[in-house]
PDB file of N, CA and C in Angstrom:
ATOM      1  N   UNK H  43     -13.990   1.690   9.132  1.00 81.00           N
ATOM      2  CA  UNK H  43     -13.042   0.659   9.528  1.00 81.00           C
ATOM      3  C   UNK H  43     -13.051  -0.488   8.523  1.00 81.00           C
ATOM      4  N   UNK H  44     -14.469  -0.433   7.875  1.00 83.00           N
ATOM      5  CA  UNK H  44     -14.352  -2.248   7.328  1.00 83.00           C
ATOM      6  C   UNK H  44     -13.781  -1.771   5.638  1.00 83.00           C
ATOM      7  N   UNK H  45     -14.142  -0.359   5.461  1.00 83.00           N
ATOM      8  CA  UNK H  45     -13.288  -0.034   4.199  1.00 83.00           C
ATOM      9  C   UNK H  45     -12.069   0.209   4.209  1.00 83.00           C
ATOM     10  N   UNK H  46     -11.210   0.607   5.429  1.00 83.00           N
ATOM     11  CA  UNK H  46      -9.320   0.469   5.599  1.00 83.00           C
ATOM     12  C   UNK H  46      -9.300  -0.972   5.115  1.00 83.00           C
ATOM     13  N   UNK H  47     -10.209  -1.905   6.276  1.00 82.00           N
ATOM     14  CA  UNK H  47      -9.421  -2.896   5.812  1.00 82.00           C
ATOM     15  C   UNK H  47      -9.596  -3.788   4.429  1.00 82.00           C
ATOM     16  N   UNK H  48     -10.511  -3.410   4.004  1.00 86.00           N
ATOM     17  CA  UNK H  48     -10.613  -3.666   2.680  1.00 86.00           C
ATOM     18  C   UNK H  48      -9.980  -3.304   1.555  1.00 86.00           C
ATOM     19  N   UNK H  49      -9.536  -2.209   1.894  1.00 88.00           N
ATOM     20  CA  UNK H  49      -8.894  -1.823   0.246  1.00 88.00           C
ATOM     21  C   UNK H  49      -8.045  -2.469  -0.743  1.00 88.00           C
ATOM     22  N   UNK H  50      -7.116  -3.320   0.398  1.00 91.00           N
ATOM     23  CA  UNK H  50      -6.054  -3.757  -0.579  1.00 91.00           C
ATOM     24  C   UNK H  50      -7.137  -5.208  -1.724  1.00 91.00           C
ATOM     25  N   UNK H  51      -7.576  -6.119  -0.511  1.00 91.00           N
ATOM     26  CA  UNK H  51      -8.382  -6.950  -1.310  1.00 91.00           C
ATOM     27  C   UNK H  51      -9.124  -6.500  -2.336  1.00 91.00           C
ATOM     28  N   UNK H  52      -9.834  -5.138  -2.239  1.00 93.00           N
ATOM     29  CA  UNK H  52     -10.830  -4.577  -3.335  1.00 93.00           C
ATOM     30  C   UNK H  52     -10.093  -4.533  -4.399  1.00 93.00           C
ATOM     31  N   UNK H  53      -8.939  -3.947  -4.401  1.00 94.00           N
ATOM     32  CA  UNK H  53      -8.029  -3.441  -5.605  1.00 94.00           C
ATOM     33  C   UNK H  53      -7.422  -4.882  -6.261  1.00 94.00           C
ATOM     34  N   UNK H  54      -7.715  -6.290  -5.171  1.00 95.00           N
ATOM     35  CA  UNK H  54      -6.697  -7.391  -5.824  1.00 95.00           C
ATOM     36  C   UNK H  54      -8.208  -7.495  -6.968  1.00 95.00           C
ATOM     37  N   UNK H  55      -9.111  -7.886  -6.063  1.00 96.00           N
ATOM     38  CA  UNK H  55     -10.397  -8.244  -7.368  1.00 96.00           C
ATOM     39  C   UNK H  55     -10.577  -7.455  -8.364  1.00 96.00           C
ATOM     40  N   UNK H  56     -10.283  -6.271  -8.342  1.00 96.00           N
ATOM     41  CA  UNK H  56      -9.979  -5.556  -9.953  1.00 96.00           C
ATOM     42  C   UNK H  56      -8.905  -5.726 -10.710  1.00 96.00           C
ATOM     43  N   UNK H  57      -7.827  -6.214 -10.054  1.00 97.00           N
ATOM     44  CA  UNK H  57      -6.887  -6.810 -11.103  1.00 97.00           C
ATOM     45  C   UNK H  57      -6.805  -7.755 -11.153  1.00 97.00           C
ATOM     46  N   UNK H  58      -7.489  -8.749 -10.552  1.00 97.00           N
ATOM     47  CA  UNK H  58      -7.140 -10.246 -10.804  1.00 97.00           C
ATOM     48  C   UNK H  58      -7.198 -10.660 -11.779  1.00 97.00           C
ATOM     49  N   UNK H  59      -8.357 -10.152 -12.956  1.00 97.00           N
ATOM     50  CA  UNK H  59      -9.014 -10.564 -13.909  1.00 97.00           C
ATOM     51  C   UNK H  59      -7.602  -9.860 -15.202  1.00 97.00           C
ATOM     52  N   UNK H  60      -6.766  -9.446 -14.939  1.00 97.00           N
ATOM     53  CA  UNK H  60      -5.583  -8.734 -15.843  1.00 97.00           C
ATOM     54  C   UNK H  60      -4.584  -9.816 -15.648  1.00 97.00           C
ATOM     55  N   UNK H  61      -3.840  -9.966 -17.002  1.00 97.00           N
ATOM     56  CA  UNK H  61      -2.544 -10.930 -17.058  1.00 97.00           C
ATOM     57  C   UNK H  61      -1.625  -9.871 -16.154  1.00 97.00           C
ATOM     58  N   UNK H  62      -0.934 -10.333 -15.535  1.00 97.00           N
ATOM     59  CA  UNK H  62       0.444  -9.498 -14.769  1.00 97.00           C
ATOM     60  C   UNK H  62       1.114  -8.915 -15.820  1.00 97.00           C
ATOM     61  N   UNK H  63       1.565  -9.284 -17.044  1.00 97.00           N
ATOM     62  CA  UNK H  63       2.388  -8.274 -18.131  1.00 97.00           C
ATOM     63  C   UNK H  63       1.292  -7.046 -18.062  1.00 97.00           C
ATOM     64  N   UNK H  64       0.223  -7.083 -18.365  1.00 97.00           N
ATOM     65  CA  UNK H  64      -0.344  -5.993 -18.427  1.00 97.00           C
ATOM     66  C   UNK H  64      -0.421  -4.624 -17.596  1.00 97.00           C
ATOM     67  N   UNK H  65      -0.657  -5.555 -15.910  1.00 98.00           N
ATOM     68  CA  UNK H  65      -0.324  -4.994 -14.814  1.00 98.00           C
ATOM     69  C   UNK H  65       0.852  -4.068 -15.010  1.00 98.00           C
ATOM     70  N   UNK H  66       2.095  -4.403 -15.154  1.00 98.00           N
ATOM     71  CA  UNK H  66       3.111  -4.231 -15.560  1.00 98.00           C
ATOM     72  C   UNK H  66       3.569  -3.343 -16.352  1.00 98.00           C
ATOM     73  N   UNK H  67       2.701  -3.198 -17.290  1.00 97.00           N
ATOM     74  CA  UNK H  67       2.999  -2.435 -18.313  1.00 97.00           C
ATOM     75  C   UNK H  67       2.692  -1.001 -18.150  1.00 97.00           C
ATOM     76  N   UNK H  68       3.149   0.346 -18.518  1.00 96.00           N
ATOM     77  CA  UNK H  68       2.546   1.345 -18.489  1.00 96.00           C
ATOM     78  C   UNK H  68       1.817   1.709 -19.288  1.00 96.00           C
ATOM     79  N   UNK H  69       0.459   2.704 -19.443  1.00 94.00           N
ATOM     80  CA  UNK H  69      -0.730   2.434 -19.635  1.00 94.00           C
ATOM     81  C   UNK H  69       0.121   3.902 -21.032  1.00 94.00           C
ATOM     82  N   UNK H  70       0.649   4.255 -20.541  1.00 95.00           N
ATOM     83  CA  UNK H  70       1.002   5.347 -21.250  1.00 95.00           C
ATOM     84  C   UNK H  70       2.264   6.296 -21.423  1.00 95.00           C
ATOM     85  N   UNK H  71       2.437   6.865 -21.960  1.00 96.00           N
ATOM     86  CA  UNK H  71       3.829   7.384 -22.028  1.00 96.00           C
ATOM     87  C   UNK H  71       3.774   8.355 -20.658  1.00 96.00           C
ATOM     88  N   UNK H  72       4.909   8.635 -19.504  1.00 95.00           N
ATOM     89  CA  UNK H  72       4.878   9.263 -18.403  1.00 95.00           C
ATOM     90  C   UNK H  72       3.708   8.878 -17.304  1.00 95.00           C
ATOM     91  N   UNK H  73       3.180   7.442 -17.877  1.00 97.00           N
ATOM     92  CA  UNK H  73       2.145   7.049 -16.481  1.00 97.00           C
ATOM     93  C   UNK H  73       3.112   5.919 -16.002  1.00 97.00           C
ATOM     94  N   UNK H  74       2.329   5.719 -15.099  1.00 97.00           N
ATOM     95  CA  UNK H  74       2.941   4.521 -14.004  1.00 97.00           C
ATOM     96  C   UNK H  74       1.726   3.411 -14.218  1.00 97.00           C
ATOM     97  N   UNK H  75       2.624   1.690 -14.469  1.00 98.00           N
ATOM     98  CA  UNK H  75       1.962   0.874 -14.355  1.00 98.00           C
ATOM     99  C   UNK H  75       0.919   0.350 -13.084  1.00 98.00           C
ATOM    100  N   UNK H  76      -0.065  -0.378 -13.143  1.00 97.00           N
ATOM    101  CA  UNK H  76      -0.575  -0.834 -12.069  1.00 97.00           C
ATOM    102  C   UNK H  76       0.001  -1.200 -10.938  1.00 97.00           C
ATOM    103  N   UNK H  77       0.890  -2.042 -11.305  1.00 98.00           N
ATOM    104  CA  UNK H  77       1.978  -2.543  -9.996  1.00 98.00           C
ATOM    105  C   UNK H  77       2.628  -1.362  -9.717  1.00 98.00           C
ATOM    106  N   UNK H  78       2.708  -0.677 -10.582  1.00 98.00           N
ATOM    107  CA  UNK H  78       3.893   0.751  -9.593  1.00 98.00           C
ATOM    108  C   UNK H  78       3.415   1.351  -8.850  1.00 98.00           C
ATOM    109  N   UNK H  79       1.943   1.566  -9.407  1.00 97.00           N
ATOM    110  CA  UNK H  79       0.671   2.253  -8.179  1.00 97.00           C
ATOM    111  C   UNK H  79       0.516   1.562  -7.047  1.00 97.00           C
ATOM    112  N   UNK H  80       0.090   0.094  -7.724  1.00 97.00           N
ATOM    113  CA  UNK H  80      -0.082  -0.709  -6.041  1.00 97.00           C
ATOM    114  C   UNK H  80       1.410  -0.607  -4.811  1.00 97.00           C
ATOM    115  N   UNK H  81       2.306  -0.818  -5.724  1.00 97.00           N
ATOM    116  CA  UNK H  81       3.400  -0.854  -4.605  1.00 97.00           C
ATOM    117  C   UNK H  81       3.414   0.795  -4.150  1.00 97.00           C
ATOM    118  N   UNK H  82       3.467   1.419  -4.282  1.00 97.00           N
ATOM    119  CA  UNK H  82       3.263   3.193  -4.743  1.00 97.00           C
ATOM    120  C   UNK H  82       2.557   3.082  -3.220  1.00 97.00           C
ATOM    121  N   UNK H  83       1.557   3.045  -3.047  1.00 96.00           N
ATOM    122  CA  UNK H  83       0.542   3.077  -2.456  1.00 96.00           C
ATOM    123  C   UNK H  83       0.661   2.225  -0.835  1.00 96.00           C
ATOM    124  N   UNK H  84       1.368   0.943  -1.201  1.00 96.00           N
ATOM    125  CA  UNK H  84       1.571   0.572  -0.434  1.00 96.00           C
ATOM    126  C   UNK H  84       2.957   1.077   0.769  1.00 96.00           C
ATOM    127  N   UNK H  85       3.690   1.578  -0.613  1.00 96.00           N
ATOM    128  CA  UNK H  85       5.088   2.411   0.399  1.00 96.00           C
ATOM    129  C   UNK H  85       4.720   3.992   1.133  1.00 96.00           C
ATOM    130  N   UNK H  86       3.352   4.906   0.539  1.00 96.00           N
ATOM    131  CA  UNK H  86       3.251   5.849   1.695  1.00 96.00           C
ATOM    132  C   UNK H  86       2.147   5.069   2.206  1.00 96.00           C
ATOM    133  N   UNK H  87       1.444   3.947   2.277  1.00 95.00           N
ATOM    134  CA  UNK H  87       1.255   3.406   3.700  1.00 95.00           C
ATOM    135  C   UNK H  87       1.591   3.181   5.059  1.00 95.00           C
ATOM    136  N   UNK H  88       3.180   3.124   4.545  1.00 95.00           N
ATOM    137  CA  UNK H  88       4.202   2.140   5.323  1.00 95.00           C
ATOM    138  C   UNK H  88       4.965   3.376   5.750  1.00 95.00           C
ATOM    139  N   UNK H  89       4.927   4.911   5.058  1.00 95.00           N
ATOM    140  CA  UNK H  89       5.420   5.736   5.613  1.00 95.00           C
ATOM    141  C   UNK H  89       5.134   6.598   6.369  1.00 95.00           C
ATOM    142  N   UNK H  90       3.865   7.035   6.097  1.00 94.00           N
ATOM    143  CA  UNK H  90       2.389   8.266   6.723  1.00 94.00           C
ATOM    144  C   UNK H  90       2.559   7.230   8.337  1.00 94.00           C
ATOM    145  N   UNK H  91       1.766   5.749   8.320  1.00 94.00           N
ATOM    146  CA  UNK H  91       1.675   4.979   8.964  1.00 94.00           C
ATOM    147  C   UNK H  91       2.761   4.576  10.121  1.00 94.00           C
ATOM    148  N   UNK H  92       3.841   3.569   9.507  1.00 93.00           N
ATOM    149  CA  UNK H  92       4.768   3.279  10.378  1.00 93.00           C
ATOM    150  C   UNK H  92       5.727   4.183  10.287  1.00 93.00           C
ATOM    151  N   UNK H  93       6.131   5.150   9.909  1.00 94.00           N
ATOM    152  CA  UNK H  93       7.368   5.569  10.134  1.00 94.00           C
ATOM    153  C   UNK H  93       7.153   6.928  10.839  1.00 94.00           C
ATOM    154  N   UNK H  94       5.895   8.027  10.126  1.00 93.00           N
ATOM    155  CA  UNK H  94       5.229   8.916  11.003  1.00 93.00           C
ATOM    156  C   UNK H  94       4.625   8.888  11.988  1.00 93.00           C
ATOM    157  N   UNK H  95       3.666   7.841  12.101  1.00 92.00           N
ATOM    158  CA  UNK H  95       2.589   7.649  13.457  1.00 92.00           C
ATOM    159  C   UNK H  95       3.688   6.644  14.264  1.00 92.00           C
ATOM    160  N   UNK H  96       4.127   5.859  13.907  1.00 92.00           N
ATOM    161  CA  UNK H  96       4.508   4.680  14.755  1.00 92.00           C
ATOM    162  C   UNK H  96       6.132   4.772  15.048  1.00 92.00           C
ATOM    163  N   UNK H  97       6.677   6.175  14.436  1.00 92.00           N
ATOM    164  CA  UNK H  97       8.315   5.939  14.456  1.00 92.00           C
ATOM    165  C   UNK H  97       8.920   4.925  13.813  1.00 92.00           C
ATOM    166  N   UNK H  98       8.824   3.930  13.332  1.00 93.00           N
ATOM    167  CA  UNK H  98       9.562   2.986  12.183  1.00 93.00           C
ATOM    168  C   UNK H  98      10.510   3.292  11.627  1.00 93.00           C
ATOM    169  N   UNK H  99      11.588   2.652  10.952  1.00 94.00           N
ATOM    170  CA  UNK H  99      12.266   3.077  10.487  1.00 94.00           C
ATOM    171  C   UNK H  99      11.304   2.809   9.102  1.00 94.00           C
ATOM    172  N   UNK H 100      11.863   3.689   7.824  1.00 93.00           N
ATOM    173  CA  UNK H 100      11.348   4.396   6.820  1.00 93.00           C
ATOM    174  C   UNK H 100      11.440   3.014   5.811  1.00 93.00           C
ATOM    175  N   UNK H 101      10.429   2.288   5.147  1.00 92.00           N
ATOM    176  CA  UNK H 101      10.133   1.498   4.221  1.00 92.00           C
ATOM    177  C   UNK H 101       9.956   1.269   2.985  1.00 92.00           C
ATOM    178  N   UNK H 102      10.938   1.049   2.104  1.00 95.00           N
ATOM    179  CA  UNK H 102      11.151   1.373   0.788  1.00 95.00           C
ATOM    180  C   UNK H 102      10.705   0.092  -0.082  1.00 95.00           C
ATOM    181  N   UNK H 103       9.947  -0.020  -1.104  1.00 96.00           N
ATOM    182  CA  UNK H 103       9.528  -1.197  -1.911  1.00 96.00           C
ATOM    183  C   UNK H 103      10.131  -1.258  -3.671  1.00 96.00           C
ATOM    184  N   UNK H 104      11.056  -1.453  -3.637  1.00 97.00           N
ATOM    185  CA  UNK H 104      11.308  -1.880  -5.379  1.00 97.00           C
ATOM    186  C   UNK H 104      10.213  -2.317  -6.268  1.00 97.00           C
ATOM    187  N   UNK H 105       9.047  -1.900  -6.804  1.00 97.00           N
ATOM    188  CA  UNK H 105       8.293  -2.678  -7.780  1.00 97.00           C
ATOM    189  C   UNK H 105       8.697  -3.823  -8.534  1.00 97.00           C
ATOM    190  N   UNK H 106       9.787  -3.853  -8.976  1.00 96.00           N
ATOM    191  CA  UNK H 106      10.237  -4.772  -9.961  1.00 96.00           C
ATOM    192  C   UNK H 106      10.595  -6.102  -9.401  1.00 96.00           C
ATOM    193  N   UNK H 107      10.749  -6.022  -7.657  1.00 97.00           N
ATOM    194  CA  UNK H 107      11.057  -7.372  -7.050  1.00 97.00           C
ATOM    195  C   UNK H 107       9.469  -8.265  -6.926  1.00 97.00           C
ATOM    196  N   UNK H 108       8.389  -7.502  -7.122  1.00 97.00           N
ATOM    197  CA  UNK H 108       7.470  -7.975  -7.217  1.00 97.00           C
ATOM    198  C   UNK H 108       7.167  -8.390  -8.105  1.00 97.00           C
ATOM    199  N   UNK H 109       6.899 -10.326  -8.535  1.00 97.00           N
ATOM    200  CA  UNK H 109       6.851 -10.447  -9.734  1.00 97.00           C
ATOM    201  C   UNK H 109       5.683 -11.021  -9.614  1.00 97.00           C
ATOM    202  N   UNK H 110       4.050 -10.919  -9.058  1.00 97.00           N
ATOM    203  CA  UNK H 110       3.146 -11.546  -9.238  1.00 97.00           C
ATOM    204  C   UNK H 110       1.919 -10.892  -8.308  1.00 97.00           C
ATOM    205  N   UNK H 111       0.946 -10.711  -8.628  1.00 97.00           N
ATOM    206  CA  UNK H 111       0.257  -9.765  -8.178  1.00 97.00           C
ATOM    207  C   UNK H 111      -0.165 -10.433  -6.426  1.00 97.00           C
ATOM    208  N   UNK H 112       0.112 -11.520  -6.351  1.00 97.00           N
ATOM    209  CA  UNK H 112      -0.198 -12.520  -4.997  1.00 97.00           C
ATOM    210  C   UNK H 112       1.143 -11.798  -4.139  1.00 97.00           C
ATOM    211  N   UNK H 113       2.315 -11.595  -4.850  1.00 97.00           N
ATOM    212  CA  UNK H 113       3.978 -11.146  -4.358  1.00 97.00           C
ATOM    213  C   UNK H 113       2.793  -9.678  -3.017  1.00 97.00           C
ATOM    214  N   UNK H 114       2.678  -8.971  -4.246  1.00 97.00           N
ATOM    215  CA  UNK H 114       2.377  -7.382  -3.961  1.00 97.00           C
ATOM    216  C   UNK H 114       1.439  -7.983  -2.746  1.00 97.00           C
ATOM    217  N   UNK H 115       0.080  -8.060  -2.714  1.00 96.00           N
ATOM    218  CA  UNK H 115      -0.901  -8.636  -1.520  1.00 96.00           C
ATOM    219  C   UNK H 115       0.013  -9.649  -0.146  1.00 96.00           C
ATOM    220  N   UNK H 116       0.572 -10.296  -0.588  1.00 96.00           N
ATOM    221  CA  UNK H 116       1.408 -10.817   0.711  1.00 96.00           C
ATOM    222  C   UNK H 116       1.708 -10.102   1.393  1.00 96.00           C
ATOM    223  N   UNK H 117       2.961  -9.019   1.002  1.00 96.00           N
ATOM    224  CA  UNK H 117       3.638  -7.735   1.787  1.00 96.00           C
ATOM    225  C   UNK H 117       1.985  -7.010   1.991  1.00 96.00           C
ATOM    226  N   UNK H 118       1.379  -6.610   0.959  1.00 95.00           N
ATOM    227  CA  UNK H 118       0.221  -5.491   1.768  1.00 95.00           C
ATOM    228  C   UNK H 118      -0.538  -5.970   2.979  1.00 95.00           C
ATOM    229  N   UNK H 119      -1.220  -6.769   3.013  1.00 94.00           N
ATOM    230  CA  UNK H 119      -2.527  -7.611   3.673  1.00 94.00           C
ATOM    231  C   UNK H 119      -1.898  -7.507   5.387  1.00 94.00           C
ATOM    232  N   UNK H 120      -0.667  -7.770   5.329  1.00 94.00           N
ATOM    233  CA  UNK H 120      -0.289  -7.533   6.596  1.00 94.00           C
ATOM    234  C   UNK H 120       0.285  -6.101   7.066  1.00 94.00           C
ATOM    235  N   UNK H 121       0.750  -5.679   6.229  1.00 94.00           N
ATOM    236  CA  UNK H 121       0.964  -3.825   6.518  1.00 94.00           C
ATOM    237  C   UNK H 121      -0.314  -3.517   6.695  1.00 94.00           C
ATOM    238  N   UNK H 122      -1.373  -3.415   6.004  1.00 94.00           N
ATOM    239  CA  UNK H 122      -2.636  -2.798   6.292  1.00 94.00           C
ATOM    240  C   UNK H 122      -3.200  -3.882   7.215  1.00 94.00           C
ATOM    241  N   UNK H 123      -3.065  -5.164   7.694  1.00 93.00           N
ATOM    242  CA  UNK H 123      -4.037  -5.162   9.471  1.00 93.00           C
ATOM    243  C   UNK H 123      -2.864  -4.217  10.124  1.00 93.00           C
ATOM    244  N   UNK H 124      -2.152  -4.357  10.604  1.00 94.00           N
ATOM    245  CA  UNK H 124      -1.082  -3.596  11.202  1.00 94.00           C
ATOM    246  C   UNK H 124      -1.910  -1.529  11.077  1.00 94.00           C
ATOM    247  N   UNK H 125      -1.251  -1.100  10.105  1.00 95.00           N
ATOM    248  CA  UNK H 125      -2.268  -0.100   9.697  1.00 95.00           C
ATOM    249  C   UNK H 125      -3.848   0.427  10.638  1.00 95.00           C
ATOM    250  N   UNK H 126      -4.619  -0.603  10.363  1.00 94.00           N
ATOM    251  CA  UNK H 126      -5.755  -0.727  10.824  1.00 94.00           C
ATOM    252  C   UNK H 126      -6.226  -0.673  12.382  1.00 94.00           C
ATOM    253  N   UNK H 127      -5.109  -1.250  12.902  1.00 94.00           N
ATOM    254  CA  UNK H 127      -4.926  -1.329  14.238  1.00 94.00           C
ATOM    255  C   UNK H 127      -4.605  -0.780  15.155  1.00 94.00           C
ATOM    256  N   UNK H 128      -3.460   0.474  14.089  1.00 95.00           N
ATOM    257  CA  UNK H 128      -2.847   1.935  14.343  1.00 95.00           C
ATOM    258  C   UNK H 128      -3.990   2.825  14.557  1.00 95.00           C
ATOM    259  N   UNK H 129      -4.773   3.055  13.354  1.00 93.00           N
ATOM    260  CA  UNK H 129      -5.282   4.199  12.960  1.00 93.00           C
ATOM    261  C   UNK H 129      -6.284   4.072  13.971  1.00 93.00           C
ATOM    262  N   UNK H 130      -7.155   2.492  14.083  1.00 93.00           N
ATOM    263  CA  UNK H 130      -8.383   2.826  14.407  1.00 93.00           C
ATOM    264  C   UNK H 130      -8.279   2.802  16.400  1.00 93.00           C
ATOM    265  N   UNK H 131      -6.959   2.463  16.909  1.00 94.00           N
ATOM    266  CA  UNK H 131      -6.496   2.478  18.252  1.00 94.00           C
ATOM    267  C   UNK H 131      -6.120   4.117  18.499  1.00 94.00           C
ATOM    268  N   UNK H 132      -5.890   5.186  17.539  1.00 94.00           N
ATOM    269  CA  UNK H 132      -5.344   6.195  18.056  1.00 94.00           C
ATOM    270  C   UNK H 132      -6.427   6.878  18.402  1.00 94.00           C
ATOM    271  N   UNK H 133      -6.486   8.031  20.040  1.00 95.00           N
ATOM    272  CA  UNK H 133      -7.152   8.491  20.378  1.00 95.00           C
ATOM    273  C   UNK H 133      -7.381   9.454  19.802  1.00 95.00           C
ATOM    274  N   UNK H 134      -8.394  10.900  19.711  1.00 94.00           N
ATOM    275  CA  UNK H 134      -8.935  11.810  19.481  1.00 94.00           C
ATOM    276  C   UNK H 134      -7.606  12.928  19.325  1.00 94.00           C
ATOM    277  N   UNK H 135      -7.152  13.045  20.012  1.00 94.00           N
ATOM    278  CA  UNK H 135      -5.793  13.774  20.604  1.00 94.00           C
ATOM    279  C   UNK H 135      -5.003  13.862  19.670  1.00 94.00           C
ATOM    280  N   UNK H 136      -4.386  12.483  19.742  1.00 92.00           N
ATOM    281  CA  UNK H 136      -3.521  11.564  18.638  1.00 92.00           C
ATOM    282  C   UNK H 136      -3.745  11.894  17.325  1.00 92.00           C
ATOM    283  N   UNK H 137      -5.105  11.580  16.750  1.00 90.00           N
ATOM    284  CA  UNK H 137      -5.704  11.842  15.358  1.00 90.00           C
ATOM    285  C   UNK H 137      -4.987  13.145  14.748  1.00 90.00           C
ATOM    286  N   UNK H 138      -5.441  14.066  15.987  1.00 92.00           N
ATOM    287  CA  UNK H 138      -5.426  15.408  15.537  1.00 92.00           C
ATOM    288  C   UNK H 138      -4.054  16.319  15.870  1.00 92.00           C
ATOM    289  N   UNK H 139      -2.853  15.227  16.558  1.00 90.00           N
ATOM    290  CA  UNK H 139      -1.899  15.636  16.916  1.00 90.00           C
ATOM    291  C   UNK H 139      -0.889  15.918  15.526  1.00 90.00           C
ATOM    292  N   UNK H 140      -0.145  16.516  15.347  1.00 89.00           N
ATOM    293  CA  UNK H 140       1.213  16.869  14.104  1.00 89.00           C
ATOM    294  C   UNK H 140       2.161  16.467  14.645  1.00 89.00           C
ATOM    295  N   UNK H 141       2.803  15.640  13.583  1.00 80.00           N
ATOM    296  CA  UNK H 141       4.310  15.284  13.535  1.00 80.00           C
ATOM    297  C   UNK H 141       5.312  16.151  12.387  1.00 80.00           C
ATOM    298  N   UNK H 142       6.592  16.416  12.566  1.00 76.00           N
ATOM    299  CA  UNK H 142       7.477  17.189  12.355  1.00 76.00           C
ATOM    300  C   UNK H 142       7.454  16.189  10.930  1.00 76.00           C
TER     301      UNK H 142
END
């Protein structure tokens, strides 16, 4: 439980110490920048999560509207308590139940 809710913070303290262009930048030809991962990451959160477990309607994130690595953590920090609250409230049943 205390590592769900940790992750997003863990991942801010490894990039904090990076200028945002860098973030930004792709590391390589056919890779995805840091921010594309973080937002990446954060959109099948928001889909596995709220839109599979919770019915939601389906949550789409533009990387590029994010212009500051504080932008990205605002939107996450509250998807993942939300998240957290899902996963660690669903019963045994639930866990192990399939969705279409």
């Amino acid at each position: 439980a205390d590592a769900l809710r940790s992750l997003p913070s863990d991942l801010e303290v490894v990039c904090r110490p990076h200028p945002w262009e860098e973030l930004t930048r792709a590391p390589g030809d056919g890779m995805r920048s840091i921010r594309d991962i973080l937002v990446h990451l954060m959109e099948n959160e928001a889909g596995w999560v709220g839109h599979v477990i919770r019915g939601e309607q389906r949550r789409r994130y533009d990387p590029v509207v994010f212009g500051r690595l504080d932008a990205v953590m605002a939107e996450w920090q509250p998807l993942r308590a939300a998240t957290a609250v899902t996963i660690l409230g669903l019963t045994g049943a639930e866990r192990e139940s399939r969705r279409p």
